[in-house]
PDB file of C-alpha atoms (C1' of nucleotides) in Angstrom:
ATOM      1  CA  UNK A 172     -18.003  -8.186 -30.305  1.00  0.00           C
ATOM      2  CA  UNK A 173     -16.681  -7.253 -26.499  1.00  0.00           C
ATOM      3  CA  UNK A 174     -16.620  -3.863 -25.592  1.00  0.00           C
ATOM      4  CA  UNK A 175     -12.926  -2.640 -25.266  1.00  0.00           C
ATOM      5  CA  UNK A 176     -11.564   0.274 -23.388  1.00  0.00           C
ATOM      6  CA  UNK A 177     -11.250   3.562 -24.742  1.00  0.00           C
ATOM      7  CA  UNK A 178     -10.481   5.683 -22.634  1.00  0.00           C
ATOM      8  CA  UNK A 179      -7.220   3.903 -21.461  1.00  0.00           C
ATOM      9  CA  UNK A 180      -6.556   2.053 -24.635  1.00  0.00           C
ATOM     10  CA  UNK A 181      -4.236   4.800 -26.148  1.00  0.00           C
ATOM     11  CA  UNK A 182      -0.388   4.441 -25.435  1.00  0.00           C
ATOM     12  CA  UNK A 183       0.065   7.557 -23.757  1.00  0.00           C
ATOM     13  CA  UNK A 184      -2.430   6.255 -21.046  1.00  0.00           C
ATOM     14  CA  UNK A 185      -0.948   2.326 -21.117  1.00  0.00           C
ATOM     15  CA  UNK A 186       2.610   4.262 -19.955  1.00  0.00           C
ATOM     16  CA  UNK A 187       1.599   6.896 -17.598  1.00  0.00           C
ATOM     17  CA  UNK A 188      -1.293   3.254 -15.859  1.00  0.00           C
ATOM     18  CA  UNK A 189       2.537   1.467 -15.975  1.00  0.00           C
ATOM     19  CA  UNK A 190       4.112   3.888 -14.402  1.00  0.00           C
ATOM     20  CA  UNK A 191       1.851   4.427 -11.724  1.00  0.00           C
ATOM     21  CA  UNK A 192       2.061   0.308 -10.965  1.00  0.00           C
ATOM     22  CA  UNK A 193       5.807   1.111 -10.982  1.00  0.00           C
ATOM     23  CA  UNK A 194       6.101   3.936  -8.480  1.00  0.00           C
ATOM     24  CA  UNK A 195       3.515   1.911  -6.043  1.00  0.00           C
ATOM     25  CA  UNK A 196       5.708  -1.071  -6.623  1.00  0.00           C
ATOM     26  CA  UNK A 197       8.820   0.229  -5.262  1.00  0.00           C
ATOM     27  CA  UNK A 198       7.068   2.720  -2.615  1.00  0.00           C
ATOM     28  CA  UNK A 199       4.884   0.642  -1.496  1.00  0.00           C
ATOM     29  CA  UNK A 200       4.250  -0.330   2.040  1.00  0.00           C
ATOM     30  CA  UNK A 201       3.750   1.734   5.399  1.00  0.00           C
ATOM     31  CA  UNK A 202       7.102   3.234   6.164  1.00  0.00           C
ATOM     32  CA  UNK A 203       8.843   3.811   2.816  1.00  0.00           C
ATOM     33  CA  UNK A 204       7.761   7.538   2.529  1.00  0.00           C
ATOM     34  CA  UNK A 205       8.633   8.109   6.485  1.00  0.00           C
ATOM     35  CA  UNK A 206      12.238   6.827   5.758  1.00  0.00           C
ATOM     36  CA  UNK A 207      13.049   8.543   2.379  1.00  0.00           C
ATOM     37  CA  UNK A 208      11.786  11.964   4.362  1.00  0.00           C
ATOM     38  CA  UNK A 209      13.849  11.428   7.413  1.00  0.00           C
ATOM     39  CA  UNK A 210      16.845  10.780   5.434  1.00  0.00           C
ATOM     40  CA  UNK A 211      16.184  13.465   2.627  1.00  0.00           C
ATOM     41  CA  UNK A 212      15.623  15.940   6.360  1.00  0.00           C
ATOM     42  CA  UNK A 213      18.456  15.231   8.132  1.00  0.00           C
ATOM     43  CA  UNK A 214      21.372  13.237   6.009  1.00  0.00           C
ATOM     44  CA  UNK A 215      23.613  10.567   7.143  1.00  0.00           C
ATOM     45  CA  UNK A 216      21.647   8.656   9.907  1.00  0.00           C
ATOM     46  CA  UNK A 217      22.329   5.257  11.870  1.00  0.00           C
ATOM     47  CA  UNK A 218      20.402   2.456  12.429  1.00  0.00           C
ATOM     48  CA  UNK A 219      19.098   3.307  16.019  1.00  0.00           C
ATOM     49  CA  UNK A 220      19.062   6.986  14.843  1.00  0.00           C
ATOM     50  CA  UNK A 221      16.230   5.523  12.633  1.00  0.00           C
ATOM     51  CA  UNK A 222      14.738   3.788  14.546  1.00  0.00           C
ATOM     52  CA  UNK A 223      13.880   6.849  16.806  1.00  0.00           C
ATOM     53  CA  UNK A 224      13.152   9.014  14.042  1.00  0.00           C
ATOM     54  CA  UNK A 225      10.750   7.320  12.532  1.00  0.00           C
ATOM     55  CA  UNK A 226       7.813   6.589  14.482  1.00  0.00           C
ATOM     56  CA  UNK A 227       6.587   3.475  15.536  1.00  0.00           C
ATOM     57  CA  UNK A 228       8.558   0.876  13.377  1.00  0.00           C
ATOM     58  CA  UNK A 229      10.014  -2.111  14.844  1.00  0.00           C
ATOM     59  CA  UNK A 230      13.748  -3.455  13.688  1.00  0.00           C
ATOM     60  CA  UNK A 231      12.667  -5.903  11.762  1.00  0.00           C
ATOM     61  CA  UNK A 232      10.460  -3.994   9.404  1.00  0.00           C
ATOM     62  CA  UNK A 233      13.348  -0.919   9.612  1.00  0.00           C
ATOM     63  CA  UNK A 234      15.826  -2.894   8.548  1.00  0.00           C
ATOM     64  CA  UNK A 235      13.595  -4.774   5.712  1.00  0.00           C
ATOM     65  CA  UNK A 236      12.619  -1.555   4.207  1.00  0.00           C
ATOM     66  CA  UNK A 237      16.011  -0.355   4.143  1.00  0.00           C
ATOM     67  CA  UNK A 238      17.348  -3.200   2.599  1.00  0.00           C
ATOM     68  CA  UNK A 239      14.352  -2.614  -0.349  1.00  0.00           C
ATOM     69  CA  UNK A 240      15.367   1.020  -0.619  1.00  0.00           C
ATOM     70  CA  UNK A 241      18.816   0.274  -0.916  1.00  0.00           C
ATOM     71  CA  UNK A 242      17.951  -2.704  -3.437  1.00  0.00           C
ATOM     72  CA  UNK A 243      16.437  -0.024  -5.395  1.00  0.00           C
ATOM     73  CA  UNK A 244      19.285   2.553  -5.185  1.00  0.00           C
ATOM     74  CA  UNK A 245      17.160   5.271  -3.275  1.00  0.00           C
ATOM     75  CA  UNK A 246      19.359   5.133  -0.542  1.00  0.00           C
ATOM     76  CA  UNK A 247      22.974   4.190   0.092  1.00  0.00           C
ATOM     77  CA  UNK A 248      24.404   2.494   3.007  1.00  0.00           C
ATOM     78  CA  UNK A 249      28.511   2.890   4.196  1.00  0.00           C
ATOM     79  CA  UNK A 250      29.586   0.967   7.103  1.00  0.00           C
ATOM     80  CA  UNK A 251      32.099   3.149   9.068  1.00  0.00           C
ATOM     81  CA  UNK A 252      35.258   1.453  10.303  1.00  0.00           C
ATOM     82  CA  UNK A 253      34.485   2.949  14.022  1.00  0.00           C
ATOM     83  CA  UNK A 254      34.468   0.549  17.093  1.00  0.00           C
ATOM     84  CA  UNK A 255      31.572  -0.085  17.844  1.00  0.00           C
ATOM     85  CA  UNK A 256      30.699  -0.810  14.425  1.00  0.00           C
ATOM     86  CA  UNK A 257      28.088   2.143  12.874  1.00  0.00           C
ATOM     87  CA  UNK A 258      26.149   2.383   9.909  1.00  0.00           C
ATOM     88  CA  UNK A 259      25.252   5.311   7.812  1.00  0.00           C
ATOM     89  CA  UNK A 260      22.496   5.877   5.827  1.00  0.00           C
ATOM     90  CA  UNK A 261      21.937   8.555   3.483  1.00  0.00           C
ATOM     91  CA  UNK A 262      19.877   9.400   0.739  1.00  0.00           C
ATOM     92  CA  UNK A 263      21.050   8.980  -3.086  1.00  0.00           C
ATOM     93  CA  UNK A 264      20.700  11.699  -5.377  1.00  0.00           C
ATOM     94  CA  UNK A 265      18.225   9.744  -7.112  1.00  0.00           C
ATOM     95  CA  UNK A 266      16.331   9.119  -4.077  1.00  0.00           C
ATOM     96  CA  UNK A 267      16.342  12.915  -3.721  1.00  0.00           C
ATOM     97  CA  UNK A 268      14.075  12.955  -6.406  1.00  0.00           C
ATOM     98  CA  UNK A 269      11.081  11.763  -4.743  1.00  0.00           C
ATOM     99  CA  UNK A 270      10.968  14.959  -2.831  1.00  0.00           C
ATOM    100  CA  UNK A 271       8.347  16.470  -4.751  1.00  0.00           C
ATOM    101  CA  UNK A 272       6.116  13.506  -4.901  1.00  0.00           C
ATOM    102  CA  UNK A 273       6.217  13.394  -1.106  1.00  0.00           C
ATOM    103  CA  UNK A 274       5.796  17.033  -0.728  1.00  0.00           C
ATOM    104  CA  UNK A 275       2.924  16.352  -2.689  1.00  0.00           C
ATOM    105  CA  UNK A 276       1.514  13.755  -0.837  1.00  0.00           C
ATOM    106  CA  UNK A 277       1.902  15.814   2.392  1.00  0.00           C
ATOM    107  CA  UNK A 278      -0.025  18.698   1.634  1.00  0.00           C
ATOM    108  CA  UNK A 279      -2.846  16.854   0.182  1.00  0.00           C
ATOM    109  CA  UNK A 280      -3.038  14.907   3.504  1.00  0.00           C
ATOM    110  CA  UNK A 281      -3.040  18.436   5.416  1.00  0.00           C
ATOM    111  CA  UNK A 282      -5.701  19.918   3.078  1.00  0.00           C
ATOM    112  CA  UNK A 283      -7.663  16.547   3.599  1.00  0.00           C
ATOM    113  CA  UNK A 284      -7.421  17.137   7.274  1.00  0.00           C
ATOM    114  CA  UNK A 285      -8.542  21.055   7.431  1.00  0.00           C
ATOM    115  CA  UNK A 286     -11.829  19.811   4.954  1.00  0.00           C
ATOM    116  CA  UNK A 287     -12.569  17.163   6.943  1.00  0.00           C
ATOM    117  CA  UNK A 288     -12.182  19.576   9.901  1.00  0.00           C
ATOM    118  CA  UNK A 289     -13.416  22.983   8.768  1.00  0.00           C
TER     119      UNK A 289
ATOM    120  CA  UNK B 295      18.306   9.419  29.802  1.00  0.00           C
ATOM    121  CA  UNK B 296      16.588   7.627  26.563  1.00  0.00           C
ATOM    122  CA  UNK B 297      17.921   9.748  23.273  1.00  0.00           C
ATOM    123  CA  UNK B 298      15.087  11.006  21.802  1.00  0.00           C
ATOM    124  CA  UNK B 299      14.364  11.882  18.119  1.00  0.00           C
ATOM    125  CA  UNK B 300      15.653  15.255  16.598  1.00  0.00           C
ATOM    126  CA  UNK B 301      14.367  15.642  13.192  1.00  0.00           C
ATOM    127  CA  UNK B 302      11.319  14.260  13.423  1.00  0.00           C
ATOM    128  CA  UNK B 303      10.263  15.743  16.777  1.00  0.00           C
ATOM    129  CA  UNK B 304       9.682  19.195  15.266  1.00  0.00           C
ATOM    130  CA  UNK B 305       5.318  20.280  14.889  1.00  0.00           C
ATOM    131  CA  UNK B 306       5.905  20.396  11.059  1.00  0.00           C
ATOM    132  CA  UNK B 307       7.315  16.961  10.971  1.00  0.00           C
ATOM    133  CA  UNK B 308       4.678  16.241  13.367  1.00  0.00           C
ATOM    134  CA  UNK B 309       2.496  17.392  11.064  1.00  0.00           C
ATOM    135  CA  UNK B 310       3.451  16.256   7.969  1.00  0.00           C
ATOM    136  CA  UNK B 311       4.288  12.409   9.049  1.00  0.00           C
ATOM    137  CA  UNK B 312       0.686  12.401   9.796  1.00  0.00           C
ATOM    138  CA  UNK B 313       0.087  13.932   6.346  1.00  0.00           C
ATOM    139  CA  UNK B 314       1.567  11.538   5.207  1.00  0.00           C
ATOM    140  CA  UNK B 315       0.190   8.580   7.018  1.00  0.00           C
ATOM    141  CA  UNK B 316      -3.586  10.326   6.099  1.00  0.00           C
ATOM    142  CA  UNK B 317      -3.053  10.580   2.293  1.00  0.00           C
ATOM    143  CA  UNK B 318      -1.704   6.688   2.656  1.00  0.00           C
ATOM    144  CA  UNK B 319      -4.716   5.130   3.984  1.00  0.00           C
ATOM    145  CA  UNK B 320      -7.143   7.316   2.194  1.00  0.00           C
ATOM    146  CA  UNK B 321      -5.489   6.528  -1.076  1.00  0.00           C
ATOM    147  CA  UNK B 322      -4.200   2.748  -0.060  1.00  0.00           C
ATOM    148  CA  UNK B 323      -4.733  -0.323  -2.243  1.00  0.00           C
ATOM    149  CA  UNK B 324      -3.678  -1.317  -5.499  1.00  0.00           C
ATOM    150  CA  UNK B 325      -6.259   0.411  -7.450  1.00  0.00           C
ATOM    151  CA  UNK B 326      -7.146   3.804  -5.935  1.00  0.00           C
ATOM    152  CA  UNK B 327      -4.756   5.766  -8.384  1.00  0.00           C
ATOM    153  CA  UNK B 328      -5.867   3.818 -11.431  1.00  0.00           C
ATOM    154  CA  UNK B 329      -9.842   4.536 -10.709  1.00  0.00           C
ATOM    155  CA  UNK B 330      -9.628   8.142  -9.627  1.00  0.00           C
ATOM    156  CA  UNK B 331      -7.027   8.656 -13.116  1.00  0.00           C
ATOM    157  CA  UNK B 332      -9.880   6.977 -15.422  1.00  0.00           C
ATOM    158  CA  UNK B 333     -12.244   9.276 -13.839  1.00  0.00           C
ATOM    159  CA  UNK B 334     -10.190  12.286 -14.426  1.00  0.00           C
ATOM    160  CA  UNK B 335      -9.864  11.469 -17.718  1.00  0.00           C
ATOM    161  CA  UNK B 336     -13.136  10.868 -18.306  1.00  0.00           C
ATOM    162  CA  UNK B 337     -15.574  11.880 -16.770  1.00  0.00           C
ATOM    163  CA  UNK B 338     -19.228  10.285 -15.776  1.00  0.00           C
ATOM    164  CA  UNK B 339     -18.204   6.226 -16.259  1.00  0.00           C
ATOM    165  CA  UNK B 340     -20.677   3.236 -15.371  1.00  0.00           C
ATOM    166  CA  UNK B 341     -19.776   0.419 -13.542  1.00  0.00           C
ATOM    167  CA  UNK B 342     -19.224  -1.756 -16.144  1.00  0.00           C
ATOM    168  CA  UNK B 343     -17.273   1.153 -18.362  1.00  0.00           C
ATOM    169  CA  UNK B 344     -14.350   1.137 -15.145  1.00  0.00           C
ATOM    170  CA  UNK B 345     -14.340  -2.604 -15.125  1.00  0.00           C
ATOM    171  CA  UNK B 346     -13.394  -2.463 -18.497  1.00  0.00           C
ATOM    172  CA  UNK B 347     -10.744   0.505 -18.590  1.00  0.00           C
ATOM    173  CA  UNK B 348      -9.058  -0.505 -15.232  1.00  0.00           C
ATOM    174  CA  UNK B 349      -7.005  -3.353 -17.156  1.00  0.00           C
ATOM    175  CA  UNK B 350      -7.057  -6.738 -14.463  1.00  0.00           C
ATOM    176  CA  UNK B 351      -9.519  -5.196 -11.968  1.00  0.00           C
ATOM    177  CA  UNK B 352     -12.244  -7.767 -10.710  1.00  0.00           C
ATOM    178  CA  UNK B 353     -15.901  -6.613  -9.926  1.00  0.00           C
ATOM    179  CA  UNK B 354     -15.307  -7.098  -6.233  1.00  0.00           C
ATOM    180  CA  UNK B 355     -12.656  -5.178  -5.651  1.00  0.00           C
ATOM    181  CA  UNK B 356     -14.649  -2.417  -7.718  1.00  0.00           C
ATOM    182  CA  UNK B 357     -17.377  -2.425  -5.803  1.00  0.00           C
ATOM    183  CA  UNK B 358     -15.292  -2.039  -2.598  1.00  0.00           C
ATOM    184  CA  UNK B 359     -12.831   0.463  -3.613  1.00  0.00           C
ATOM    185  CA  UNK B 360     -15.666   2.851  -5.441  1.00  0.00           C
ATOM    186  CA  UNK B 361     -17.094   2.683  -1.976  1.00  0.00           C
ATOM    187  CA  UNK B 362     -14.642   3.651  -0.137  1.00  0.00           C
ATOM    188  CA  UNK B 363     -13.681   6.426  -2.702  1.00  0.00           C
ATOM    189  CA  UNK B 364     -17.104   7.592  -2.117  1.00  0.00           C
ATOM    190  CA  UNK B 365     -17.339   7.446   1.572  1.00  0.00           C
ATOM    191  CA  UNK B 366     -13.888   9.681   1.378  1.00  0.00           C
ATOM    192  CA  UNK B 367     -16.057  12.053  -0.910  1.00  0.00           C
ATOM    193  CA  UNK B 368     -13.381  11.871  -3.642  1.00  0.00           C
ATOM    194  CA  UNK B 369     -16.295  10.457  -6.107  1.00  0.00           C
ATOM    195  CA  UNK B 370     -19.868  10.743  -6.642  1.00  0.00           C
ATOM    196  CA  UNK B 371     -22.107   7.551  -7.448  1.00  0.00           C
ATOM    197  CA  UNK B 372     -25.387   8.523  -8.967  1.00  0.00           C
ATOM    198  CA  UNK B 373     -27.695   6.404  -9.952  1.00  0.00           C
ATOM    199  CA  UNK B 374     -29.483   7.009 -12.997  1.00  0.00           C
ATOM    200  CA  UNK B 375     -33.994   6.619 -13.839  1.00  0.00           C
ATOM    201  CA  UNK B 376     -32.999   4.185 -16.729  1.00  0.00           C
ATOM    202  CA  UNK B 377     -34.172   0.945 -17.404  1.00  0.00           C
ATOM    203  CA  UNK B 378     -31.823  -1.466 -17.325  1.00  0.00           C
ATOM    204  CA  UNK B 379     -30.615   1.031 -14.103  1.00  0.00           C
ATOM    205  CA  UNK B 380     -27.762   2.240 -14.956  1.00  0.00           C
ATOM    206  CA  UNK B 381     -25.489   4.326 -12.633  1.00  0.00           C
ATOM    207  CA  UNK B 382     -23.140   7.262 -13.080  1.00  0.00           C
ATOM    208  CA  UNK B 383     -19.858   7.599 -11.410  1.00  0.00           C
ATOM    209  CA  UNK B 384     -17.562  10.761 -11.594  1.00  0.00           C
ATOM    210  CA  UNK B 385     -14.956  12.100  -9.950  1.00  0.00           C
ATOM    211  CA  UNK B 386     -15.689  15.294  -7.489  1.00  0.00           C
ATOM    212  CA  UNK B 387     -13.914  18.119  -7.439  1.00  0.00           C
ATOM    213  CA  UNK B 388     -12.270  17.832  -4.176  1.00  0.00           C
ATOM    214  CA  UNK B 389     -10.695  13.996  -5.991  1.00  0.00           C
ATOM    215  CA  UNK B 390      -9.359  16.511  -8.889  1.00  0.00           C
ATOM    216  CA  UNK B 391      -7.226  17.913  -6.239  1.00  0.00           C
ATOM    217  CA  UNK B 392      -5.286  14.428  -6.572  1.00  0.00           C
ATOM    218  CA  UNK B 393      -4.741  15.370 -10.154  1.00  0.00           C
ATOM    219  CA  UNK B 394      -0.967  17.025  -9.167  1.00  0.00           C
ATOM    220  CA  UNK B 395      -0.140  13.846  -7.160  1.00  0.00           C
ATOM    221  CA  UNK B 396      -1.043  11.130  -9.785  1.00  0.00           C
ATOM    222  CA  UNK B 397       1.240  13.256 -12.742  1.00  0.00           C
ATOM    223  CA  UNK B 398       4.232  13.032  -9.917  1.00  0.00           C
ATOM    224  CA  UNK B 399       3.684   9.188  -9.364  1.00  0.00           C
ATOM    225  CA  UNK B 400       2.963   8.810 -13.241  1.00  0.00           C
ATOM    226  CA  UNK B 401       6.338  10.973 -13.787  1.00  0.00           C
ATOM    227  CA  UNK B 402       8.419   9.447 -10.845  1.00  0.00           C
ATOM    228  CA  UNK B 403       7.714   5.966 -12.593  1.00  0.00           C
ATOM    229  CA  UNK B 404       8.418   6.772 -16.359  1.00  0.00           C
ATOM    230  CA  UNK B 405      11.756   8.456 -15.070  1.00  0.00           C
ATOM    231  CA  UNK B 406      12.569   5.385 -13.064  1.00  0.00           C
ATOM    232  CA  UNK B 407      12.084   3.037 -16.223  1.00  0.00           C
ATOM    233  CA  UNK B 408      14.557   5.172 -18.363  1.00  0.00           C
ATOM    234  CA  UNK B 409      16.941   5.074 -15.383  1.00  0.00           C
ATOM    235  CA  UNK B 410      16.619   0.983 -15.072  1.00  0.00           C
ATOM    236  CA  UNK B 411      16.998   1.024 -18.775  1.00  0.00           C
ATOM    237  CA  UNK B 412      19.295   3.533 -19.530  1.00  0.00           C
TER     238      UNK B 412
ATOM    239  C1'  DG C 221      31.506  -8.681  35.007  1.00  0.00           C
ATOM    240  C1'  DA C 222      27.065  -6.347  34.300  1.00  0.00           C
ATOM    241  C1'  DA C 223      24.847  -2.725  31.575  1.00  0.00           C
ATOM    242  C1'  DA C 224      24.241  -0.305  27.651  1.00  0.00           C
ATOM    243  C1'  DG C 225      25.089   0.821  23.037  1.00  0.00           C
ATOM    244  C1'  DT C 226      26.170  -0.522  18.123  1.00  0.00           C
ATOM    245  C1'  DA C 227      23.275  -3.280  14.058  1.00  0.00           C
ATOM    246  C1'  DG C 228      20.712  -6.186  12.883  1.00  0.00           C
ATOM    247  C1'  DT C 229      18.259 -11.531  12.311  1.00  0.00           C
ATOM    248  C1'  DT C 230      14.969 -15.044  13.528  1.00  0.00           C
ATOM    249  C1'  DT C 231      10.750 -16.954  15.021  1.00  0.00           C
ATOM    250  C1'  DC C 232       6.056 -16.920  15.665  1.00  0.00           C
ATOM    251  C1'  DC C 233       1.809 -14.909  15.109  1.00  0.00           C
ATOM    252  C1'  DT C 234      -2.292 -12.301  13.175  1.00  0.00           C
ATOM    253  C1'  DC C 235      -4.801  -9.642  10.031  1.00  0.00           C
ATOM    254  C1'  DT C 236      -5.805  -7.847   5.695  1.00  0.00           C
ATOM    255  C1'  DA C 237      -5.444  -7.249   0.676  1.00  0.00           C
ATOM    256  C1'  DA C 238      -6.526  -9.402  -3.212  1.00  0.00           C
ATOM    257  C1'  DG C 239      -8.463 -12.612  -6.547  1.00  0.00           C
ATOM    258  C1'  DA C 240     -11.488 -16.367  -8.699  1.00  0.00           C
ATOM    259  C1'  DA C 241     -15.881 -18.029  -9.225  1.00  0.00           C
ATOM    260  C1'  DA C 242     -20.491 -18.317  -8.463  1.00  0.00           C
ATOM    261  C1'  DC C 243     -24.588 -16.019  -7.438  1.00  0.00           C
ATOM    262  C1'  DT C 244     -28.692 -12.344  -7.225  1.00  0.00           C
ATOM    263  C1'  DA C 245     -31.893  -9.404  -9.565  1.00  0.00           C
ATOM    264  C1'  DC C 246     -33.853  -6.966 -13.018  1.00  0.00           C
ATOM    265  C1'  DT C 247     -34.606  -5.669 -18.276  1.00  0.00           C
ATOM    266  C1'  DT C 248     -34.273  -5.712 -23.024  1.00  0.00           C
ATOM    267  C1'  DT C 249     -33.381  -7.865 -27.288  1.00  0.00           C
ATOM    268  C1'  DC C 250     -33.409 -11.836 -30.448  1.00  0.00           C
TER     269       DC C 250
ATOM    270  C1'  DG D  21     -37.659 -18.277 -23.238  1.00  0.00           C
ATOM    271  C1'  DA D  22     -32.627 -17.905 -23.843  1.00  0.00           C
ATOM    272  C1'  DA D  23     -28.878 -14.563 -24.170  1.00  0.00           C
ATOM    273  C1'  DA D  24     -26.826 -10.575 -22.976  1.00  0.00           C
ATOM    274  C1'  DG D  25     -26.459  -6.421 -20.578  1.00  0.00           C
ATOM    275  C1'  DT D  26     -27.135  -3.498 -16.298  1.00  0.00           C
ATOM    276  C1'  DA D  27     -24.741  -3.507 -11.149  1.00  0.00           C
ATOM    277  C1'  DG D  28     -23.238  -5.436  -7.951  1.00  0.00           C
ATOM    278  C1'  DT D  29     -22.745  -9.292  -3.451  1.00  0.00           C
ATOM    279  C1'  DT D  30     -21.131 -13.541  -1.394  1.00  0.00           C
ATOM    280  C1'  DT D  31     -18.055 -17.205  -0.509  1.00  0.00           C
ATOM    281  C1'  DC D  32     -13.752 -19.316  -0.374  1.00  0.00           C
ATOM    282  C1'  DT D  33      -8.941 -19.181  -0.549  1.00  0.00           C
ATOM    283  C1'  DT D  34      -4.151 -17.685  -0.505  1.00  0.00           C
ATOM    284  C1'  DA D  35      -0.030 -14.633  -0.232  1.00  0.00           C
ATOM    285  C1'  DG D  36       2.003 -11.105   1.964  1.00  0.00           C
ATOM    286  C1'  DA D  37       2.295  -7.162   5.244  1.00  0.00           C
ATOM    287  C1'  DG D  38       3.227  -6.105   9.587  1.00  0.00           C
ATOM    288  C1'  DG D  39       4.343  -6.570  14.612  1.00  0.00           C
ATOM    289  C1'  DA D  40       6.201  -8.442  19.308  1.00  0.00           C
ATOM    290  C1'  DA D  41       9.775 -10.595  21.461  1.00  0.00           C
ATOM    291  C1'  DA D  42      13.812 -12.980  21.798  1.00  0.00           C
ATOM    292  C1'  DC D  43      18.243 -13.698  20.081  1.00  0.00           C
ATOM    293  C1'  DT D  44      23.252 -12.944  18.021  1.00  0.00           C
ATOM    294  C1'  DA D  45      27.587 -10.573  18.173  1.00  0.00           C
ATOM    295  C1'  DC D  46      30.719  -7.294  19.255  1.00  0.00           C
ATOM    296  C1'  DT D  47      32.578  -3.103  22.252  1.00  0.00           C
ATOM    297  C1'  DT D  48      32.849   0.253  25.608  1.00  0.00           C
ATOM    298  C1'  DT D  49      31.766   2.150  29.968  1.00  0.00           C
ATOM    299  C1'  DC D  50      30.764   1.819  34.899  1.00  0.00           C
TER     300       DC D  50
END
DNA sequence: GAAAGTAGTTTCCTCTAAGAAACTACTTTC
DNA sequence: GAAAGTAGTTTCTTAGAGGAAACTACTTTC
């Protein structure tokens, strides 16, 4: 007889393993996180106003991940009837959600830094 | 003059982008979450005992993310006077401090089913 | 009419994450 | 002495992530 798991055999755990897959699924990548928090910071931002904010990404990986996000209604996008054309991008209420899990994931990186440190 | 970034271009934001970007690569990969959740749960595994709770996991990718889980001092590896050798691994109590941030991803997930489904 | 600003797309390239399968090495049990 | 269990390592391969640069297309300003 093969030995089965036990500690992640019960449902509870199968849910909470699936979930985890989940969230990692649709946040995955390097800029997702950057994105949500710009737009959750300062709401309603263009393309180029983007692409300053955050970082270090190029266009084609901007516009990619936006395109994802927006897939998976985190963020909307509204095309303004302005001349030049302009874009905004804002964050969905259900995108606003995520707020605590990055909060979370930024002060565990700034307690990682101050033990690596001190 | 190049327009520069606003929101972002604040120390905090500073600060916490690179938070951000820490937590990402320490915690990176597919299988970092899972690992470090079995180990919470319970505690002192064997090789062997994670290949079999982490559901599809293969022994390399074991052996290369325990490492670098150790290296990162969020798990101990301790091998144990036994014949066959057997070794002990167990989560440290600076990788309980991740505890907070795997309920939010577990959380964010199970939410986000019920919203796909509902 | 050239420059600069809007918002992207396309092409080409490299590097890494991930997985399957086979292998080492040692010990105990049948 | 073969099987099964301990704990990995090595090799080979592929799919995808990510990035640089050029390009489209349209408008307004100088």
């Amino acid at each position: 007889m093969k030995k089965k798991s036990i500690i992640n055999d019960t449902p509870v755990c199968q849910i909470r393993m699936q979930a985890i897959s989940d969230s990692m699924s649709i946040l995955s990548g390097k800029w997702k996180f950057h994105i949500i928090g710009t737009l959750i910071e300062g709401n309603k931002l263009g393309f180029m106003d983007l692409l300053r904010e955050v970082d270090g990404i190029g266009t084609k990986m901007l516009s990619k991940e936006l395109q994802d996000l927006e897939m998976n209604q985190l963020i909307k996008r509204k095309v303004m009837n302005t001349k030049p054309i302009t874009v905004q991008y804002s964050i969905t209420e259900y995108g606003a959600t995520l707020a605590p899990l990055i909060d979370e994931l930024a002060n565990w990186g700034v307690k990682y830094r101050k033990s690596v440190h001190g």
